[in-house]
Amino acid sequence: MDTKLIVSTSPHIHSDFSTRNIMLTVIYALIPAGIMGVYFLGLRSLAVIAACIIACVASEWAWQKINNRKSTINDLSAVVTGLLLAYNLPPTIPLWMAVCGSVFAVIVVKQFYGGIGCNIVNPALAARAMMLISWPTAMTTWTLNGISGATPLATMKAGAITGIPSFWHLLTGNMGGCIGETSSILLILGGAYLVWEDVIPARIPLTYIFTTAILAALFGHGGNTFPVFEMLTGGLLLGAIFMATDYTTSPMSETGQYIYAVGCGLLTALIRTWGGYPEGVSYSILIMNVAVPLIDRYTSPRVFGAPKNNFFRRTGAKS
């Protein structure tokens, strides 16, 4: 035979889209919203962003140095973690708290489980949840032009119509809130860029966002009159586009991703409507992150050669 069949181990399909390229694309998508956050919320926001990024990168480098492991800071995953954490913080947060949250995200949530690709929950959201429990006042103090006030979600939760920013302000980001969550239009454009570059699937953020809006309206959140505002306020867009789509902590199959996104939307609507905290994105995604292995187990494609409707097709175990 002139032509031989060559059999090799997986992966059989290769791509030039490396981890570094993916992270760099995510950074490009996040930068515009961060610039708008700094513009409206002040230069203090830039200091928080810098502190989180530096602390995350330094933590990853130090941990791997101490444990004699190859440094992975060049893949930029630590930069993305720092950027996402900073975007989930108010601009007035003390810098030492931002540093503590960054160290927790990288070492406790990421490196303790083996590094990139091994963490069971999103590092930035886990760090935000830890900080919210540890320093609730600092994490829920919102200012705009030096004046403290309630966020649009807090106003909506109280059922008030007055005090809600205009639609234009919701789109641009001229309102109080976390650094990276305020400019809805730039978050949407960043998400569209990621979908265009085939970095994330559109099904997760779209399903998550519309499920939250529809269910919150049905539950009567905000007086049953704010379905559009529901989508543009709080961290819904930031969480749905940039954190719920994390490869490591989201399902692999399309069916699983729909189930995961609907679960995130349901939990967010429940927390926003009846929870004691106006926002529910962080905890919703974290809860669904933990459920991902179970979702994958029951929605993964059948193992080649395994019989249909068989338990072993889901686990890959030998019968």
Coordinates of C-alpha atoms in Angstrom, one line a residue:
M1 CA 0.0 0.0 0.0
D2 CA 1.4 3.4 -1.0
T3 CA -0.8 5.2 1.5
K4 CA -0.7 4.2 5.2
L5 CA -3.4 5.0 7.8
I6 CA -1.7 6.8 10.6
V7 CA -3.5 6.6 14.0
S8 CA -2.4 9.0 16.8
T9 CA -3.7 10.1 20.2
S10 CA -6.1 13.0 20.6
P11 CA -6.5 15.8 20.0
H12 CA -7.1 15.1 16.3
I13 CA -8.2 18.7 15.5
H14 CA -5.8 21.5 16.2
S15 CA -6.3 25.3 16.3
D16 CA -4.0 28.3 16.4
F17 CA -6.4 29.9 18.9
S18 CA -4.3 29.4 22.1
T19 CA -5.2 30.2 25.7
R20 CA -3.2 33.4 25.4
N21 CA -5.0 34.4 22.3
I22 CA -8.4 33.7 23.9
M23 CA -7.5 35.7 27.0
L24 CA -6.2 38.6 24.9
T25 CA -9.5 38.6 23.0
V26 CA -11.4 38.8 26.3
I27 CA -9.2 41.6 27.5
Y28 CA -9.9 43.6 24.3
A29 CA -13.7 43.0 24.8
L30 CA -13.5 44.2 28.4
I31 CA -11.4 47.4 27.9
P32 CA -14.1 49.7 26.5
A33 CA -16.5 49.1 29.4
G34 CA -13.6 49.7 31.9
I35 CA -12.7 53.0 30.2
M36 CA -16.3 54.2 30.5
G37 CA -16.3 53.1 34.1
V38 CA -13.2 55.2 34.8
Y39 CA -14.7 58.1 32.9
F40 CA -17.9 58.2 35.0
L41 CA -16.7 56.9 38.3
G42 CA -13.3 58.6 38.5
L43 CA -9.6 57.8 38.4
R44 CA -10.0 55.8 41.7
S45 CA -11.5 53.1 39.5
L46 CA -8.2 52.9 37.5
A47 CA -6.3 52.4 40.8
V48 CA -8.6 49.5 41.8
I49 CA -8.2 47.9 38.3
A50 CA -4.4 48.2 38.5
A51 CA -4.3 46.8 42.1
C52 CA -6.4 43.7 41.2
I53 CA -4.4 42.9 38.0
I54 CA -1.0 43.3 39.7
A55 CA -2.1 41.3 42.7
C56 CA -3.5 38.5 40.6
V57 CA -0.4 38.2 38.4
A58 CA 1.9 38.5 41.4
S59 CA 0.0 35.8 43.3
E60 CA 0.1 33.3 40.5
W61 CA 3.8 33.9 39.9
A62 CA 4.7 33.6 43.6
W63 CA 2.6 30.5 44.1
Q64 CA 4.2 28.7 41.1
K65 CA 7.6 29.9 42.1
I66 CA 7.2 28.5 45.7
N67 CA 5.9 25.2 44.4
N68 CA 8.6 24.9 41.7
R69 CA 6.1 24.9 38.9
K70 CA 6.3 26.4 35.4
S71 CA 5.0 30.0 35.4
T72 CA 1.8 30.4 33.5
I73 CA 1.4 34.2 33.8
N74 CA 2.1 34.6 30.1
D75 CA -1.2 33.0 29.3
L76 CA -2.9 36.2 30.6
S77 CA -5.5 34.2 32.6
A78 CA -4.5 36.0 35.8
V79 CA -4.9 39.3 34.1
V80 CA -8.4 38.4 33.0
T81 CA -9.2 37.3 36.6
G82 CA -7.9 40.6 38.0
L83 CA -9.8 42.6 35.4
L84 CA -13.1 40.8 36.1
L85 CA -12.7 41.1 39.8
A86 CA -12.0 44.8 39.6
Y87 CA -15.1 45.3 37.3
N88 CA -17.2 43.7 40.1
L89 CA -16.0 46.1 42.8
P90 CA -17.1 49.6 43.7
P91 CA -14.5 52.4 42.9
T92 CA -14.4 53.3 46.6
I93 CA -13.2 49.9 47.8
P94 CA -9.9 50.2 49.8
L95 CA -7.0 48.9 47.7
W96 CA -5.9 46.5 50.4
M97 CA -9.3 44.8 50.2
A98 CA -9.0 44.5 46.4
V99 CA -5.6 42.9 46.8
C100 CA -6.9 40.4 49.4
G101 CA -9.7 39.5 47.0
S102 CA -7.3 39.0 44.2
V103 CA -5.0 36.7 46.2
F104 CA -8.0 34.7 47.3
A105 CA -9.2 34.4 43.7
V106 CA -5.9 33.2 42.3
I107 CA -4.5 31.0 45.1
V108 CA -7.5 29.7 46.9
V109 CA -10.0 29.3 44.1
K110 CA -7.7 28.7 41.2
Q111 CA -4.3 27.3 42.2
F112 CA -5.5 25.1 45.1
Y113 CA -7.4 23.1 42.5
G114 CA -4.5 22.8 40.1
G115 CA -4.5 26.0 38.2
I116 CA -6.2 27.1 35.0
G117 CA -8.8 24.6 33.7
C118 CA -9.2 22.9 37.1
N119 CA -11.1 25.4 39.3
I120 CA -14.7 24.4 40.0
V121 CA -16.1 27.9 40.3
N122 CA -15.3 31.3 38.6
P123 CA -12.3 32.8 40.6
A124 CA -13.4 36.4 40.2
L125 CA -17.0 35.7 41.4
A126 CA -15.9 33.5 44.3
A127 CA -13.5 36.3 45.4
R128 CA -16.4 38.9 45.1
A129 CA -18.6 36.6 47.2
M130 CA -15.9 36.3 49.9
M131 CA -15.4 40.1 49.9
L132 CA -19.1 40.7 50.2
I133 CA -19.3 38.5 53.2
S134 CA -16.1 39.9 54.8
W135 CA -16.6 43.6 54.1
P136 CA -20.3 44.2 53.3
T137 CA -20.3 48.0 53.9
A138 CA -17.3 48.7 51.7
M139 CA -18.7 46.4 49.0
T140 CA -22.1 48.0 48.9
T141 CA -21.2 51.7 49.0
W142 CA -22.0 53.3 45.7
T143 CA -21.0 56.8 44.6
L144 CA -21.4 58.9 41.5
N145 CA -19.7 62.3 41.3
G146 CA -18.7 61.9 44.9
I147 CA -22.3 61.4 46.1
S148 CA -23.5 58.2 47.7
G149 CA -26.8 56.7 46.6
A150 CA -28.7 53.6 45.8
T151 CA -28.1 51.6 42.7
P152 CA -30.9 51.3 40.1
L153 CA -31.5 47.6 41.2
A154 CA -31.9 48.7 44.9
T155 CA -34.4 51.3 43.7
M156 CA -36.3 48.8 41.6
K157 CA -36.4 46.3 44.4
A158 CA -38.1 48.9 46.6
G159 CA -40.7 49.2 43.8
A160 CA -40.0 52.8 43.2
I161 CA -40.3 54.4 39.7
T162 CA -38.5 57.7 40.6
G163 CA -34.8 57.5 40.9
I164 CA -34.3 55.0 38.1
P165 CA -31.7 56.4 35.6
S166 CA -32.8 57.2 32.1
F167 CA -32.4 54.6 29.4
W168 CA -29.5 56.6 27.9
H169 CA -27.7 56.6 31.2
L170 CA -28.2 52.9 31.6
L171 CA -26.7 52.4 28.2
T172 CA -23.7 54.6 28.6
G173 CA -22.9 54.0 32.3
N174 CA -23.6 57.3 33.9
M175 CA -24.9 55.8 37.2
G176 CA -23.6 54.4 40.4
G177 CA -22.5 50.8 40.5
C178 CA -19.4 48.5 40.1
I179 CA -16.7 49.7 37.9
G180 CA -17.3 47.5 34.9
E181 CA -21.0 46.8 35.0
T182 CA -22.4 50.2 34.3
S183 CA -22.0 50.8 30.6
S184 CA -24.5 48.4 29.1
I185 CA -23.9 49.2 25.4
L186 CA -20.2 48.6 25.7
L187 CA -20.7 45.3 27.5
I188 CA -23.1 44.2 24.7
L189 CA -20.6 45.3 22.0
G190 CA -17.8 43.4 23.9
G191 CA -20.0 40.3 24.0
A192 CA -20.8 40.6 20.3
Y193 CA -17.1 40.8 19.6
L194 CA -16.4 37.6 21.5
V195 CA -19.2 35.8 19.7
W196 CA -17.9 37.1 16.3
E197 CA -14.4 35.8 17.2
D198 CA -16.0 32.5 18.2
V199 CA -14.7 32.7 21.8
I200 CA -18.0 32.3 23.5
P201 CA -21.4 30.9 22.3
A202 CA -24.2 33.4 22.1
R203 CA -26.7 30.9 23.6
I204 CA -25.5 31.2 27.2
P205 CA -25.6 35.0 27.6
L206 CA -28.8 35.4 25.6
T207 CA -30.7 32.6 27.4
Y208 CA -29.4 33.9 30.8
I209 CA -30.4 37.5 30.2
F210 CA -33.8 36.9 28.7
T211 CA -34.7 34.3 31.4
T212 CA -33.8 36.7 34.1
A213 CA -35.9 39.5 32.6
I214 CA -38.9 37.4 31.8
L215 CA -39.0 35.6 35.2
A216 CA -38.3 38.8 37.2
A217 CA -41.3 40.5 35.4
L218 CA -43.5 37.5 36.1
F219 CA -42.4 37.6 39.8
G220 CA -43.3 41.3 40.0
H221 CA -39.8 42.6 40.6
G222 CA -39.6 46.4 40.3
G223 CA -43.4 46.7 40.2
N224 CA -43.7 44.5 37.1
T225 CA -42.8 47.4 34.8
F226 CA -39.0 47.1 34.3
P227 CA -38.2 44.1 32.0
V228 CA -35.8 46.1 29.8
F229 CA -34.2 47.9 32.8
E230 CA -33.8 44.5 34.4
M231 CA -31.4 43.5 31.7
L232 CA -29.4 46.7 31.7
T233 CA -28.8 47.1 35.4
G234 CA -26.6 45.4 37.9
G235 CA -24.0 42.9 36.9
L236 CA -26.3 40.9 34.6
L237 CA -24.6 41.7 31.3
L238 CA -21.1 41.5 32.8
G239 CA -21.8 38.2 34.4
A240 CA -23.8 36.6 31.6
I241 CA -21.3 37.6 28.9
F242 CA -17.9 37.4 30.6
M243 CA -18.3 35.0 33.5
A244 CA -21.1 32.6 32.9
T245 CA -19.3 31.6 29.7
D246 CA -16.1 30.6 31.4
Y247 CA -14.9 27.4 29.6
T248 CA -13.9 25.6 32.8
T249 CA -17.1 26.3 34.8
S250 CA -19.8 26.0 32.1
P251 CA -21.2 22.8 30.5
M252 CA -19.7 21.3 27.4
S253 CA -22.9 20.4 25.4
E254 CA -25.4 22.7 23.8
T255 CA -28.2 21.2 25.8
G256 CA -26.2 21.5 29.0
Q257 CA -25.5 25.2 28.3
Y258 CA -29.2 26.0 27.8
I259 CA -30.0 24.2 31.1
Y260 CA -27.1 26.1 32.9
A261 CA -28.2 29.5 31.5
V262 CA -31.8 29.0 32.4
G263 CA -30.7 27.9 35.9
C264 CA -28.6 31.1 36.2
G265 CA -31.6 33.2 35.1
L266 CA -34.0 31.5 37.4
L267 CA -31.8 32.0 40.5
T268 CA -31.0 35.6 39.6
A269 CA -34.7 36.4 39.3
L270 CA -35.5 34.7 42.6
I271 CA -32.7 36.5 44.5
R272 CA -33.5 39.9 43.0
T273 CA -37.2 39.5 43.8
W274 CA -37.2 37.9 47.2
G275 CA -33.6 37.9 48.4
G276 CA -32.2 40.3 50.9
Y277 CA -29.6 41.6 48.4
P278 CA -30.7 43.5 45.3
E279 CA -28.3 41.7 43.0
G280 CA -28.2 38.0 42.4
V281 CA -25.8 37.4 39.5
S282 CA -22.7 36.4 41.4
Y283 CA -24.3 33.8 43.6
S284 CA -26.5 32.5 40.8
I285 CA -23.5 31.8 38.6
L286 CA -21.5 30.3 41.5
I287 CA -24.3 27.9 42.4
M288 CA -24.7 26.8 38.8
N289 CA -20.9 26.4 38.5
V290 CA -21.2 23.7 41.2
A291 CA -24.0 22.0 39.3
V292 CA -22.0 21.9 36.0
P293 CA -20.5 18.4 36.6
L294 CA -24.0 17.0 37.1
I295 CA -25.3 18.8 34.0
D296 CA -22.5 17.5 32.0
R297 CA -23.1 13.9 33.2
Y298 CA -26.6 13.8 32.0
T299 CA -26.3 15.9 28.8
S300 CA -22.9 14.8 27.4
P301 CA -23.0 13.0 24.0
R302 CA -23.2 9.2 23.9
V303 CA -19.8 7.5 24.1
F304 CA -18.9 6.0 20.7
G305 CA -19.8 2.4 20.7
A306 CA -21.9 2.5 23.8
P307 CA -25.6 1.4 23.7
K308 CA -28.3 4.0 23.8
N309 CA -30.3 4.7 27.0
N310 CA -27.5 3.3 29.0
F311 CA -26.0 4.7 32.2
F312 CA -22.5 4.0 30.9
R313 CA -22.9 6.3 28.0
R314 CA -22.9 9.2 30.4
T315 CA -20.0 8.2 32.5
G316 CA -17.8 6.5 30.0
A317 CA -17.3 3.5 32.3
K318 CA -17.1 0.0 31.1
S319 CA -20.2 -2.2 31.4

